[in-house]
Amino acid sequence: MNWKKKVMKVAPLAVCGIVGSLLFTSGASAHGYIDNGRSSLCKQGLNTGCGPIQYEPQSVEGPGNFPLLGPSDGQIAGAGSFPHLDVQTATRWHKVNMTGGTNTFSWTFTAAHRTKEWKYYITKKGWDPNKPLTRSDLEFISRVDGGDKQPPLKVAHPINLPTDRTGYHIVLGVWEIADTGMAFYQVVDVNLGNNTLVGNTQTPSLLTNILSPNSTHFTW
């Protein structure tokens, strides 16, 4: 009889523990990364000395509601949890070639989750690539609505990058989760170029070297 009473006292605590564990697991189940982001290139070996993120590029998770909240300045790339990713110099990281205009940013989700939105930022003209990344270095460029739905395991976003800057820039993608207050942070190190016409653009005023009076072929 006494044994049964003890079981009755312990059981509610056990149930609470199980429920709490399930809730925690549900809240922490989302994971994802940008395919050519800094953490992904750590896994691929193009970035080295990355610390544990090389084994789990999908885990760069921190507080959401960026930029009002989120990781502290200087810890944005690592979301406050992976300091190896926060090291910032002009030559530290492998760069992805992109041009101004539309570029595709592809996400891989190892565990998708209800999504509020994706937001994209890029470093401003004149930012210092040899200093830790801060909010003041970034400007907003695009938002993709998540619709409070769970995305497929692969998502591609066409994002327009500015055409008024070239060279090394960082694109920051933030995946805001709908129901946990958390977000995933992905920086992409970009060697940004622009498709500009090089050379003499003056319009010729005279036709020259016409082959014959009756010819329909001519050259400028």
mmCIF file of C-alpha atoms in Angstrom:
data_model
loop_
_atom_site.group_PDB
_atom_site.id
_atom_site.type_symbol
_atom_site.label_atom_id
_atom_site.label_comp_id
_atom_site.label_asym_id
_atom_site.label_seq_id
_atom_site.Cartn_x
_atom_site.Cartn_y
_atom_site.Cartn_z
ATOM 1 C CA MET A 1 0.000 0.000 0.000
ATOM 2 C CA ASN A 2 2.743 2.385 0.886
ATOM 3 C CA TRP A 3 4.518 1.458 -2.328
ATOM 4 C CA LYS A 4 1.446 2.386 -4.363
ATOM 5 C CA LYS A 5 1.231 5.757 -2.649
ATOM 6 C CA LYS A 6 4.840 6.499 -3.500
ATOM 7 C CA VAL A 7 4.185 5.638 -7.135
ATOM 8 C CA MET A 8 1.234 8.015 -7.210
ATOM 9 C CA LYS A 9 3.397 10.823 -5.876
ATOM 10 C CA VAL A 10 6.236 10.279 -8.346
ATOM 11 C CA ALA A 11 4.141 9.702 -11.451
ATOM 12 C CA PRO A 12 2.956 13.316 -11.960
ATOM 13 C CA LEU A 13 6.557 14.547 -11.779
ATOM 14 C CA ALA A 14 7.606 11.987 -14.344
ATOM 15 C CA VAL A 15 4.788 13.019 -16.668
ATOM 16 C CA CYS A 16 5.773 16.682 -16.338
ATOM 17 C CA GLY A 17 9.365 15.793 -17.131
ATOM 18 C CA ILE A 18 8.348 13.881 -20.255
ATOM 19 C CA VAL A 19 6.079 16.676 -21.466
ATOM 20 C CA GLY A 20 8.781 19.282 -20.847
ATOM 21 C CA SER A 21 11.292 17.182 -22.716
ATOM 22 C CA LEU A 22 8.944 16.846 -25.676
ATOM 23 C CA LEU A 23 8.293 20.575 -25.755
ATOM 24 C CA PHE A 24 12.002 21.334 -25.670
ATOM 25 C CA THR A 25 12.695 18.841 -28.437
ATOM 26 C CA SER A 26 9.945 20.344 -30.583
ATOM 27 C CA GLY A 27 11.262 23.867 -30.074
ATOM 28 C CA ALA A 28 14.828 22.894 -30.909
ATOM 29 C CA SER A 29 14.040 20.724 -33.926
ATOM 30 C CA ALA A 30 14.603 23.317 -36.644
ATOM 31 C CA HIS A 31 17.969 23.297 -38.411
ATOM 32 C CA GLY A 32 19.147 24.713 -41.740
ATOM 33 C CA TYR A 33 21.902 26.452 -43.679
ATOM 34 C CA ILE A 34 22.608 28.312 -46.921
ATOM 35 C CA ASP A 35 24.391 25.940 -49.292
ATOM 36 C CA ASN A 36 27.376 28.203 -49.994
ATOM 37 C CA GLY A 37 27.380 29.991 -46.664
ATOM 38 C CA ARG A 38 30.379 30.227 -44.370
ATOM 39 C CA SER A 39 29.337 27.265 -42.216
ATOM 40 C CA SER A 40 28.501 25.092 -45.223
ATOM 41 C CA LEU A 41 31.923 25.778 -46.759
ATOM 42 C CA CYS A 42 33.449 24.742 -43.435
ATOM 43 C CA LYS A 43 31.813 21.355 -43.873
ATOM 44 C CA GLN A 44 33.035 21.199 -47.467
ATOM 45 C CA GLY A 45 36.603 21.954 -46.373
ATOM 46 C CA LEU A 46 36.898 25.210 -48.336
ATOM 47 C CA ASN A 47 36.955 27.014 -44.981
ATOM 48 C CA THR A 48 39.261 25.575 -42.326
ATOM 49 C CA GLY A 49 39.768 26.081 -38.601
ATOM 50 C CA CYS A 50 36.025 26.435 -38.108
ATOM 51 C CA GLY A 51 35.611 24.523 -34.870
ATOM 52 C CA PRO A 52 32.631 22.207 -34.300
ATOM 53 C CA ILE A 53 30.390 23.925 -36.876
ATOM 54 C CA GLN A 54 32.196 21.962 -39.594
ATOM 55 C CA TYR A 55 30.201 18.935 -38.417
ATOM 56 C CA GLU A 56 26.850 20.719 -38.071
ATOM 57 C CA PRO A 57 26.567 23.727 -40.407
ATOM 58 C CA GLN A 58 22.810 23.675 -39.856
ATOM 59 C CA SER A 59 23.119 24.621 -36.168
ATOM 60 C CA VAL A 60 23.975 28.339 -36.247
ATOM 61 C CA GLU A 61 20.989 29.241 -34.067
ATOM 62 C CA GLY A 62 20.435 32.254 -31.839
ATOM 63 C CA PRO A 63 17.733 34.589 -30.539
ATOM 64 C CA GLY A 64 15.384 35.816 -33.257
ATOM 65 C CA ASN A 65 13.742 39.120 -34.162
ATOM 66 C CA PHE A 66 16.912 40.448 -35.772
ATOM 67 C CA PRO A 67 18.069 43.239 -35.845
ATOM 68 C CA LEU A 68 16.130 44.523 -32.826
ATOM 69 C CA LEU A 69 17.223 41.448 -30.886
ATOM 70 C CA GLY A 70 19.433 38.540 -31.862
ATOM 71 C CA PRO A 71 23.172 37.953 -31.336
ATOM 72 C CA SER A 72 25.370 40.763 -30.086
ATOM 73 C CA ASP A 73 27.414 42.818 -32.543
ATOM 74 C CA GLY A 74 30.617 40.982 -33.337
ATOM 75 C CA GLN A 75 28.860 37.631 -32.795
ATOM 76 C CA ILE A 76 26.341 37.727 -35.632
ATOM 77 C CA ALA A 77 28.088 35.221 -37.894
ATOM 78 C CA GLY A 78 28.261 32.612 -35.130
ATOM 79 C CA ALA A 79 24.873 33.519 -33.592
ATOM 80 C CA GLY A 80 26.550 33.864 -30.203
ATOM 81 C CA SER A 81 27.342 30.144 -30.070
ATOM 82 C CA PHE A 82 30.115 29.482 -32.599
ATOM 83 C CA PRO A 83 32.899 32.046 -32.070
ATOM 84 C CA HIS A 84 35.131 30.536 -34.757
ATOM 85 C CA LEU A 85 32.678 31.890 -37.343
ATOM 86 C CA ASP A 86 32.946 35.420 -35.950
ATOM 87 C CA VAL A 87 36.624 35.836 -36.866
ATOM 88 C CA GLN A 88 36.634 38.520 -39.532
ATOM 89 C CA THR A 89 39.443 39.588 -41.852
ATOM 90 C CA ALA A 90 39.574 40.394 -45.551
ATOM 91 C CA THR A 91 41.294 37.076 -46.326
ATOM 92 C CA ARG A 92 39.984 34.680 -43.670
ATOM 93 C CA TRP A 93 37.109 33.062 -45.577
ATOM 94 C CA HIS A 94 36.558 31.449 -48.962
ATOM 95 C CA LYS A 95 34.475 33.720 -51.196
ATOM 96 C CA VAL A 96 31.654 32.927 -53.606
ATOM 97 C CA ASN A 97 31.603 34.841 -56.898
ATOM 98 C CA MET A 98 28.383 36.752 -57.533
ATOM 99 C CA THR A 99 27.335 39.747 -59.584
ATOM 100 C CA GLY A 100 25.011 42.628 -58.837
ATOM 101 C CA GLY A 101 21.424 41.808 -59.736
ATOM 102 C CA THR A 102 19.500 38.588 -59.143
ATOM 103 C CA ASN A 103 21.318 35.742 -57.379
ATOM 104 C CA THR A 104 19.907 32.522 -55.962
ATOM 105 C CA PHE A 105 20.384 31.684 -52.294
ATOM 106 C CA SER A 106 19.527 28.037 -51.598
ATOM 107 C CA TRP A 107 18.711 26.738 -48.127
ATOM 108 C CA THR A 108 18.993 23.132 -47.004
ATOM 109 C CA PHE A 109 16.900 22.192 -43.978
ATOM 110 C CA THR A 110 17.865 19.112 -42.017
ATOM 111 C CA ALA A 111 14.798 19.698 -39.829
ATOM 112 C CA ALA A 112 12.266 22.164 -41.207
ATOM 113 C CA HIS A 113 10.027 24.207 -38.937
ATOM 114 C CA ARG A 114 7.153 26.638 -39.136
ATOM 115 C CA THR A 115 8.651 29.788 -40.598
ATOM 116 C CA LYS A 116 7.864 33.438 -40.026
ATOM 117 C CA GLU A 117 10.200 34.841 -42.683
ATOM 118 C CA TRP A 118 13.635 34.939 -44.227
ATOM 119 C CA LYS A 119 15.485 38.249 -44.254
ATOM 120 C CA TYR A 120 18.570 39.226 -46.218
ATOM 121 C CA TYR A 121 21.151 41.932 -45.554
ATOM 122 C CA ILE A 122 24.392 42.997 -47.235
ATOM 123 C CA THR A 123 27.367 44.966 -45.992
ATOM 124 C CA LYS A 124 27.350 48.649 -46.874
ATOM 125 C CA LYS A 125 29.726 50.374 -49.218
ATOM 126 C CA GLY A 126 32.928 51.194 -47.360
ATOM 127 C CA TRP A 127 32.492 48.573 -44.607
ATOM 128 C CA ASP A 128 35.705 47.379 -42.979
ATOM 129 C CA PRO A 129 36.223 43.631 -43.633
ATOM 130 C CA ASN A 130 38.976 43.512 -41.008
ATOM 131 C CA LYS A 131 36.648 44.312 -38.108
ATOM 132 C CA PRO A 132 33.964 42.151 -36.433
ATOM 133 C CA LEU A 133 30.597 42.262 -38.214
ATOM 134 C CA THR A 134 28.055 44.626 -36.601
ATOM 135 C CA ARG A 135 24.529 45.775 -37.314
ATOM 136 C CA SER A 136 25.802 49.154 -38.453
ATOM 137 C CA ASP A 137 27.733 47.382 -41.238
ATOM 138 C CA LEU A 138 24.539 45.941 -42.723
ATOM 139 C CA GLU A 139 21.690 47.196 -44.846
ATOM 140 C CA PHE A 140 18.438 45.344 -45.505
ATOM 141 C CA ILE A 141 17.880 44.108 -49.064
ATOM 142 C CA SER A 142 15.021 41.585 -49.098
ATOM 143 C CA ARG A 143 12.358 39.676 -47.154
ATOM 144 C CA VAL A 144 10.648 36.392 -48.053
ATOM 145 C CA ASP A 145 7.424 35.574 -46.215
ATOM 146 C CA GLY A 146 7.321 32.140 -44.589
ATOM 147 C CA GLY A 147 3.547 32.078 -44.205
ATOM 148 C CA ASP A 148 3.780 30.415 -40.780
ATOM 149 C CA LYS A 149 4.268 27.136 -42.656
ATOM 150 C CA GLN A 150 6.877 24.411 -42.622
ATOM 151 C CA PRO A 151 9.018 24.724 -45.772
ATOM 152 C CA PRO A 152 10.275 21.805 -47.869
ATOM 153 C CA LEU A 153 13.791 20.584 -47.150
ATOM 154 C CA LYS A 154 15.181 22.625 -50.073
ATOM 155 C CA VAL A 155 14.228 26.256 -50.701
ATOM 156 C CA ALA A 156 15.710 28.698 -53.225
ATOM 157 C CA HIS A 157 15.290 32.474 -53.021
ATOM 158 C CA PRO A 158 16.097 34.834 -55.927
ATOM 159 C CA ILE A 159 17.604 37.876 -54.199
ATOM 160 C CA ASN A 160 18.674 41.110 -55.892
ATOM 161 C CA LEU A 161 22.113 42.263 -54.798
ATOM 162 C CA PRO A 162 23.086 45.928 -55.230
ATOM 163 C CA THR A 163 24.882 47.021 -58.379
ATOM 164 C CA ASP A 164 26.633 49.978 -56.756
ATOM 165 C CA ARG A 165 29.453 48.078 -55.047
ATOM 166 C CA THR A 166 32.118 45.509 -55.879
ATOM 167 C CA GLY A 167 34.695 43.366 -54.115
ATOM 168 C CA TYR A 168 34.356 41.525 -50.833
ATOM 169 C CA HIS A 169 30.982 41.806 -49.156
ATOM 170 C CA ILE A 170 28.988 39.709 -46.724
ATOM 171 C CA VAL A 171 25.380 38.682 -47.322
ATOM 172 C CA LEU A 172 23.528 37.744 -44.143
ATOM 173 C CA GLY A 173 20.499 35.460 -44.341
ATOM 174 C CA VAL A 174 18.275 35.147 -41.252
ATOM 175 C CA TRP A 175 15.687 32.358 -41.006
ATOM 176 C CA GLU A 176 13.121 33.464 -38.410
ATOM 177 C CA ILE A 177 11.208 30.583 -36.816
ATOM 178 C CA ALA A 178 7.472 31.190 -36.266
ATOM 179 C CA ASP A 179 6.859 29.666 -32.854
ATOM 180 C CA THR A 180 10.114 29.445 -30.881
ATOM 181 C CA GLY A 181 11.520 32.988 -30.777
ATOM 182 C CA MET A 182 14.725 31.662 -32.355
ATOM 183 C CA ALA A 183 16.407 32.227 -35.710
ATOM 184 C CA PHE A 184 19.208 30.744 -37.791
ATOM 185 C CA TYR A 185 22.005 32.990 -39.047
ATOM 186 C CA GLN A 186 23.975 32.366 -42.212
ATOM 187 C CA VAL A 187 26.688 34.628 -43.605
ATOM 188 C CA VAL A 188 27.825 34.241 -47.194
ATOM 189 C CA ASP A 189 31.220 35.659 -48.096
ATOM 190 C CA VAL A 190 30.830 37.133 -51.567
ATOM 191 C CA ASN A 191 33.270 38.414 -54.170
ATOM 192 C CA LEU A 192 30.830 40.817 -55.791
ATOM 193 C CA GLY A 193 31.245 41.970 -59.374
ATOM 194 C CA ASN A 194 29.002 43.909 -61.709
ATOM 195 C CA ASN A 195 28.286 43.460 -65.386
ATOM 196 C CA THR A 196 29.434 46.788 -66.808
ATOM 197 C CA LEU A 197 30.318 47.687 -70.372
ATOM 198 C CA VAL A 198 34.049 48.262 -70.654
ATOM 199 C CA GLY A 199 35.763 50.286 -73.390
ATOM 200 C CA ASN A 200 34.687 52.944 -75.853
ATOM 201 C CA THR A 201 30.898 53.294 -75.793
ATOM 202 C CA GLN A 202 30.707 56.214 -78.252
ATOM 203 C CA THR A 203 28.208 55.571 -81.049
ATOM 204 C CA PRO A 204 29.900 55.701 -84.483
ATOM 205 C CA SER A 205 28.597 58.452 -86.706
ATOM 206 C CA LEU A 206 29.791 57.143 -90.092
ATOM 207 C CA LEU A 207 29.684 53.810 -91.884
ATOM 208 C CA THR A 208 33.105 52.811 -93.169
ATOM 209 C CA ASN A 209 34.595 49.967 -95.154
ATOM 210 C CA ILE A 210 31.446 49.264 -97.142
ATOM 211 C CA LEU A 211 32.433 46.448 -99.428
ATOM 212 C CA SER A 212 30.649 47.688 -102.554
ATOM 213 C CA PRO A 213 27.835 50.021 -103.541
ATOM 214 C CA ASN A 214 25.454 47.048 -103.866
ATOM 215 C CA SER A 215 26.648 45.192 -100.751
ATOM 216 C CA THR A 216 24.303 44.580 -97.830
ATOM 217 C CA HIS A 217 27.234 43.802 -95.507
ATOM 218 C CA PHE A 218 29.190 46.485 -93.780
ATOM 219 C CA THR A 219 31.365 47.010 -90.743
ATOM 220 C CA TRP A 220 31.712 49.817 -88.257
#
